[in-house]
Amino acid sequence: TAAGSPASWTLPAFGSFATGRYPAVHGAGANDGERSTQAGLGPSLPTLAERMQQAGYRTGAIVTNPYLKRSFGIARGFHTYSDALGLAHTPMFIQPLRMLDIPVMGGRYFYRPANIMVDEAMQWWDATQGGPRFLMLHLMDPHDPYNPPAEDVQAVGTTHEDPAEDAYDAEIRFTDRELGRLLDHVNDNTWVIVTADHGETFGEHPDPYPADHWPFTRHGHTLYQELLHVPLMVKAPGLSPGRVDRPIRAFDVVPTILQVAQAEPFTVAGQPLWETIGRTAPTSDHPVGAQAMRFGTEKRAVRLGEDKLITPYRTFAAHAA
């Protein structure tokens, strides 16, 4: 219930899912302190997929986000890396026009919707029978631009003042239904971990840098909890139902998977999800950090229990030194 993403946008968060390290270490999307960067994953750090591949797993990734394209380095270690974006292969040009309400391609062309992604995931799953498999599936539907199916829009109805929130809820319903198809398809001996790279903001806090990012985006510009608090659910063979309320880093899934797969470990910033592997969790909480803002002056955040500090990067760096 208290899982935190290490960043409020996709590239640095996925870099952490690949390496188990914070963005300042792995480099993907890391902010240099004053402006955003589109740097890729550093080539020297080992990745989870590489270790799974070395352990004899057939590795596959199915993603649909411009910042998860192969060129950013997240593909290292995957036998199969499917990164198609639908028809919007120039999103840096198309998205600003759409944000200005200029009708250029609908949301379903900007990325591949969950039903297509799950279909491909099930095809990959069936084609890799006969050995251990590791699949990273990324579903982008609860993410601007929202364009949920009509049946989900009707089911959710109008419950918010902001229509975007209703569309967001409908996208979550659609994604949940499609993910359910995949869960029904895999066997009971499969570990399934569901989490997210970031959340969305719907006016919970004012934008501190309204002039620094254009067009408007619902994430990447603050380190508040609406962007960093993410779901984290684990389904595993023999794992009893339970609830964990202690602070957890979303990239703690990396050492967990390494341990379950008996793959060669490497240095990570997190710890395994102890409750899922039959171990007792530490009695004291560990801080959950976040960094690598996409827009505006870089800040760092750290949360311990119910307390949280957000501070400018320069102040943080001076204090840490």
Coordinates of C-alpha atoms in Angstrom, one line a residue:
T1 CA 0.0 0.0 0.0
A2 CA 3.0 2.3 0.3
A3 CA 5.1 1.6 -2.8
G4 CA 6.9 4.5 -4.3
S5 CA 8.3 5.0 -7.8
P6 CA 11.8 6.5 -8.0
A7 CA 10.7 9.0 -10.6
S8 CA 7.5 10.8 -11.8
W9 CA 7.9 9.9 -15.5
T10 CA 8.6 6.8 -17.6
L11 CA 12.2 6.7 -18.7
P12 CA 14.0 7.1 -15.3
A13 CA 11.5 4.8 -13.6
F14 CA 12.0 2.0 -16.1
G15 CA 15.7 2.5 -15.9
S16 CA 15.3 1.6 -12.2
F17 CA 13.1 -1.4 -13.0
A18 CA 16.0 -2.6 -15.3
T19 CA 18.8 -2.0 -12.8
G20 CA 17.4 -1.7 -9.3
R21 CA 19.2 1.6 -8.9
Y22 CA 18.2 5.2 -8.7
P23 CA 18.2 7.4 -11.9
A24 CA 21.3 9.4 -10.8
V25 CA 23.2 6.1 -10.9
H26 CA 21.7 4.3 -14.0
G27 CA 21.5 7.6 -16.1
A28 CA 18.3 6.9 -18.0
G29 CA 16.3 10.2 -18.0
A30 CA 18.4 11.5 -15.2
N31 CA 18.2 15.2 -14.6
D32 CA 21.5 17.1 -14.5
G33 CA 20.1 19.6 -12.0
E34 CA 18.6 22.3 -14.1
R35 CA 16.8 20.8 -17.1
S36 CA 15.4 17.6 -18.5
T37 CA 17.5 15.1 -20.3
Q38 CA 16.7 12.2 -22.7
A39 CA 19.9 10.2 -21.9
G40 CA 19.6 6.5 -22.1
L41 CA 20.5 3.7 -19.7
G42 CA 24.2 3.7 -18.8
P43 CA 26.0 0.8 -20.6
S44 CA 28.1 -0.4 -17.7
L45 CA 25.4 -1.4 -15.2
P46 CA 24.0 -5.0 -15.4
T47 CA 20.3 -5.3 -16.0
L48 CA 17.7 -7.7 -14.6
A49 CA 16.9 -9.0 -18.1
E50 CA 20.6 -9.8 -18.7
R51 CA 20.8 -11.8 -15.5
M52 CA 17.6 -13.6 -16.3
Q53 CA 18.9 -14.5 -19.8
Q54 CA 22.1 -15.8 -18.3
A55 CA 20.1 -17.9 -15.9
G56 CA 18.5 -19.7 -18.8
Y57 CA 15.3 -17.7 -19.1
R58 CA 13.7 -16.8 -22.4
T59 CA 13.3 -13.1 -22.0
G60 CA 10.7 -10.9 -23.7
A61 CA 9.4 -7.3 -23.4
I62 CA 6.3 -5.8 -25.0
V63 CA 6.2 -2.0 -24.6
T64 CA 4.5 1.0 -26.2
N65 CA 5.9 4.3 -25.1
P66 CA 8.3 6.6 -27.0
Y67 CA 10.7 6.6 -24.0
L68 CA 10.9 2.8 -24.0
K69 CA 12.1 2.6 -27.6
R70 CA 15.1 0.4 -28.0
S71 CA 17.4 3.4 -28.5
F72 CA 17.2 4.3 -24.7
G73 CA 18.9 1.0 -23.7
I74 CA 16.1 -0.6 -21.8
A75 CA 16.1 -3.5 -24.3
R76 CA 19.4 -4.9 -23.0
G77 CA 19.0 -8.6 -22.1
F78 CA 15.8 -9.3 -23.9
H79 CA 15.7 -11.9 -26.6
T80 CA 12.5 -10.3 -27.9
Y81 CA 11.8 -6.5 -27.5
S82 CA 8.6 -5.3 -29.2
D83 CA 8.4 -1.5 -28.9
A84 CA 5.9 -0.4 -31.6
L85 CA 4.0 2.8 -30.9
G86 CA 1.1 2.3 -33.2
L87 CA 1.1 4.9 -36.0
A88 CA 2.5 7.7 -34.0
H89 CA 6.2 7.2 -34.7
T90 CA 6.9 10.9 -34.3
P91 CA 5.3 11.5 -30.8
M92 CA 7.5 14.5 -30.0
F93 CA 5.8 16.3 -32.9
I94 CA 2.3 14.9 -32.6
Q95 CA 1.8 15.2 -28.8
P96 CA 2.2 19.0 -28.6
L97 CA -0.4 19.5 -31.4
R98 CA -2.9 17.2 -29.6
M99 CA -2.3 19.1 -26.3
L100 CA -3.4 22.2 -28.1
D101 CA -6.6 20.5 -29.2
I102 CA -5.4 20.3 -32.8
P103 CA -6.8 16.9 -34.0
V104 CA -3.8 14.9 -35.1
M105 CA -4.3 11.2 -34.6
G106 CA -6.5 9.8 -31.8
G107 CA -5.1 8.3 -28.6
R108 CA -5.4 4.8 -29.9
Y109 CA -2.8 5.7 -32.6
F110 CA -0.4 7.3 -30.2
Y111 CA 0.2 3.9 -28.5
R112 CA -1.0 0.4 -28.8
P113 CA -4.1 -0.3 -26.6
A114 CA -4.1 -2.9 -23.9
N115 CA -6.1 -5.5 -25.9
I116 CA -3.5 -5.6 -28.6
M117 CA -0.6 -5.7 -26.1
V118 CA -2.2 -8.5 -24.2
D119 CA -2.9 -10.4 -27.4
E120 CA 0.8 -10.2 -28.3
A121 CA 1.8 -11.1 -24.8
M122 CA -0.3 -14.3 -24.9
Q123 CA 1.2 -15.2 -28.3
W124 CA 4.7 -14.7 -26.9
W125 CA 3.8 -16.8 -23.9
D126 CA 2.5 -19.7 -26.0
A127 CA 5.5 -19.5 -28.4
T128 CA 8.0 -19.9 -25.5
Q129 CA 6.6 -23.1 -23.9
G130 CA 9.0 -25.6 -22.6
G131 CA 11.3 -23.6 -20.4
P132 CA 11.5 -20.7 -17.9
R133 CA 10.2 -17.4 -19.2
F134 CA 10.5 -13.8 -18.1
L135 CA 8.1 -11.3 -19.7
M136 CA 7.9 -7.5 -19.1
L137 CA 4.6 -6.2 -20.3
H138 CA 4.0 -2.5 -20.3
L139 CA 0.4 -1.2 -20.7
M140 CA 0.1 2.5 -21.3
D141 CA -3.7 3.1 -21.4
P142 CA -4.1 5.0 -18.0
H143 CA -1.9 7.7 -19.5
D144 CA -2.6 10.8 -21.5
P145 CA -3.9 10.9 -24.2
Y146 CA -7.0 9.1 -22.8
N147 CA -9.3 7.4 -25.2
P148 CA -11.0 4.5 -23.4
P149 CA -13.4 2.1 -25.1
A150 CA -17.1 3.2 -25.1
E151 CA -18.2 0.3 -22.8
D152 CA -15.8 1.4 -20.1
V153 CA -16.8 5.0 -20.4
Q154 CA -20.4 4.0 -20.0
A155 CA -19.6 1.7 -17.0
V156 CA -17.6 4.4 -15.2
G157 CA -20.1 7.2 -15.9
T158 CA -19.6 10.8 -14.8
T159 CA -18.2 11.0 -11.2
H160 CA -15.7 13.8 -11.4
E161 CA -15.8 17.5 -12.2
D162 CA -12.8 17.1 -14.5
P163 CA -13.8 14.9 -17.5
A164 CA -10.2 13.7 -17.7
E165 CA -10.6 11.9 -14.4
D166 CA -13.6 10.0 -15.7
A167 CA -11.6 9.0 -18.8
Y168 CA -8.7 8.0 -16.6
D169 CA -10.9 5.8 -14.5
A170 CA -12.4 4.2 -17.6
E171 CA -8.8 3.5 -18.9
I172 CA -8.0 1.8 -15.6
R173 CA -11.1 -0.3 -15.9
F174 CA -10.2 -1.3 -19.5
T175 CA -6.6 -2.1 -18.5
D176 CA -7.8 -4.2 -15.5
R177 CA -10.1 -6.2 -17.8
E178 CA -7.3 -6.9 -20.3
L179 CA -4.8 -7.8 -17.7
G180 CA -7.3 -10.3 -16.3
R181 CA -7.2 -12.0 -19.7
L182 CA -3.5 -12.5 -19.4
L183 CA -3.7 -13.7 -15.8
D184 CA -6.2 -16.3 -16.9
H185 CA -3.9 -17.4 -19.6
V186 CA -0.7 -18.0 -17.7
N187 CA -0.3 -21.1 -15.5
D188 CA -0.4 -21.3 -11.7
N189 CA 3.3 -21.8 -11.4
T190 CA 3.9 -18.2 -12.7
W191 CA 5.0 -15.3 -10.6
V192 CA 3.1 -12.1 -11.5
I193 CA 4.2 -8.7 -10.3
V194 CA 2.0 -5.7 -11.2
T195 CA 3.3 -2.1 -10.6
A196 CA 3.6 1.2 -12.3
D197 CA 6.2 3.7 -13.3
H198 CA 4.3 6.8 -12.1
G199 CA 0.9 8.3 -11.4
E200 CA -1.1 11.2 -12.8
T201 CA -1.9 14.6 -11.3
F202 CA -5.4 16.1 -11.5
G203 CA -4.9 19.4 -9.7
E204 CA -3.9 18.1 -6.3
H205 CA -1.1 20.6 -6.3
P206 CA -0.4 23.6 -8.5
D207 CA 2.2 23.2 -11.2
P208 CA 5.4 24.9 -9.8
Y209 CA 6.9 25.4 -13.3
P210 CA 4.0 26.4 -15.6
A211 CA 6.4 28.1 -18.0
D212 CA 9.0 25.3 -18.1
H213 CA 7.1 22.6 -19.8
W214 CA 5.0 22.9 -22.9
P215 CA 2.6 21.4 -23.6
F216 CA 0.9 20.6 -20.2
T217 CA 1.5 17.1 -19.0
R218 CA 0.1 15.3 -16.0
H219 CA 3.4 14.0 -14.7
G220 CA 7.1 14.6 -14.7
H221 CA 7.1 18.1 -13.2
T222 CA 6.6 17.4 -9.4
L223 CA 7.5 14.8 -6.8
Y224 CA 4.3 14.8 -4.9
Q225 CA 2.7 11.5 -3.9
E226 CA 0.0 11.6 -6.6
L227 CA 2.8 10.9 -9.0
L228 CA 5.0 8.7 -6.9
H229 CA 2.6 6.5 -5.0
V230 CA 2.1 3.4 -7.3
P231 CA 0.4 0.1 -7.0
L232 CA 2.5 -3.0 -6.3
M233 CA 0.8 -6.5 -6.3
V234 CA 2.4 -9.9 -6.3
K235 CA 0.8 -13.2 -7.1
A236 CA 3.0 -16.3 -6.7
P237 CA 2.7 -20.0 -6.2
G238 CA 2.0 -20.8 -2.6
L239 CA 1.8 -17.2 -1.6
S240 CA -0.9 -16.5 1.0
P241 CA -3.1 -13.4 0.6
G242 CA -1.7 -10.5 2.6
R243 CA -1.3 -6.8 2.8
V244 CA 2.0 -4.9 3.3
D245 CA 1.8 -1.4 4.7
R246 CA 5.5 -0.6 5.1
P247 CA 7.3 1.7 2.7
I248 CA 8.6 -0.1 -0.4
R249 CA 10.5 1.0 -3.4
A250 CA 8.9 -0.1 -6.6
F251 CA 12.2 -1.3 -7.9
D252 CA 12.5 -3.7 -5.0
V253 CA 11.0 -6.1 -7.5
V254 CA 14.5 -6.4 -9.1
P255 CA 16.3 -8.2 -6.2
T256 CA 13.1 -10.2 -5.6
I257 CA 13.0 -11.6 -9.1
L258 CA 16.7 -12.3 -9.0
Q259 CA 16.3 -14.3 -5.9
V260 CA 13.3 -16.2 -7.0
A261 CA 15.0 -17.1 -10.3
Q262 CA 18.2 -18.0 -8.6
A263 CA 20.0 -15.6 -11.0
E264 CA 23.3 -14.1 -10.3
P265 CA 22.8 -11.0 -8.1
F266 CA 24.2 -7.6 -8.6
T267 CA 24.4 -4.4 -6.6
V268 CA 21.0 -2.7 -6.2
A269 CA 19.6 0.1 -4.1
G270 CA 16.6 -1.8 -2.9
Q271 CA 15.9 -5.0 -1.0
P272 CA 13.7 -8.0 -1.9
L273 CA 10.0 -8.0 -1.1
W274 CA 10.7 -10.1 2.0
E275 CA 7.0 -11.1 2.6
T276 CA 6.8 -12.7 -0.8
I277 CA 9.8 -15.0 -0.3
G278 CA 9.0 -16.3 3.1
R279 CA 11.3 -14.0 5.0
T280 CA 10.7 -11.5 7.8
A281 CA 10.8 -7.9 6.8
P282 CA 13.0 -5.4 8.7
T283 CA 11.4 -3.8 11.7
S284 CA 12.5 -0.3 10.7
D285 CA 11.4 1.5 7.6
H286 CA 13.8 2.3 4.8
P287 CA 13.6 5.6 3.0
V288 CA 11.9 5.7 -0.4
G289 CA 13.6 8.3 -2.7
A290 CA 12.6 9.9 -5.9
Q291 CA 14.4 12.1 -8.4
A292 CA 14.9 12.9 -12.1
M293 CA 12.1 15.3 -12.8
R294 CA 11.5 15.8 -16.5
F295 CA 10.4 19.5 -16.4
G296 CA 11.7 22.4 -14.3
T297 CA 14.6 22.6 -11.9
E298 CA 15.6 19.2 -10.5
K299 CA 14.4 18.3 -7.0
R300 CA 14.9 15.2 -4.8
A301 CA 12.4 13.6 -2.5
V302 CA 12.7 11.2 0.3
R303 CA 9.9 9.6 2.3
L304 CA 10.2 7.8 5.6
G305 CA 7.1 6.5 7.2
E306 CA 4.6 9.4 7.1
D307 CA 7.2 12.0 6.8
K308 CA 8.4 13.4 3.4
L309 CA 11.0 16.0 2.3
I310 CA 11.1 17.6 -1.2
T311 CA 14.1 19.8 -1.7
P312 CA 16.0 21.4 -4.6
Y313 CA 18.7 19.2 -6.0
R314 CA 21.5 21.6 -5.2
T315 CA 20.4 21.8 -1.5
F316 CA 20.1 18.0 -1.4
A317 CA 23.5 17.5 -2.9
A318 CA 25.2 20.0 -0.5
H319 CA 23.6 18.3 2.5
A320 CA 24.5 14.8 1.3
A321 CA 28.1 15.9 0.8

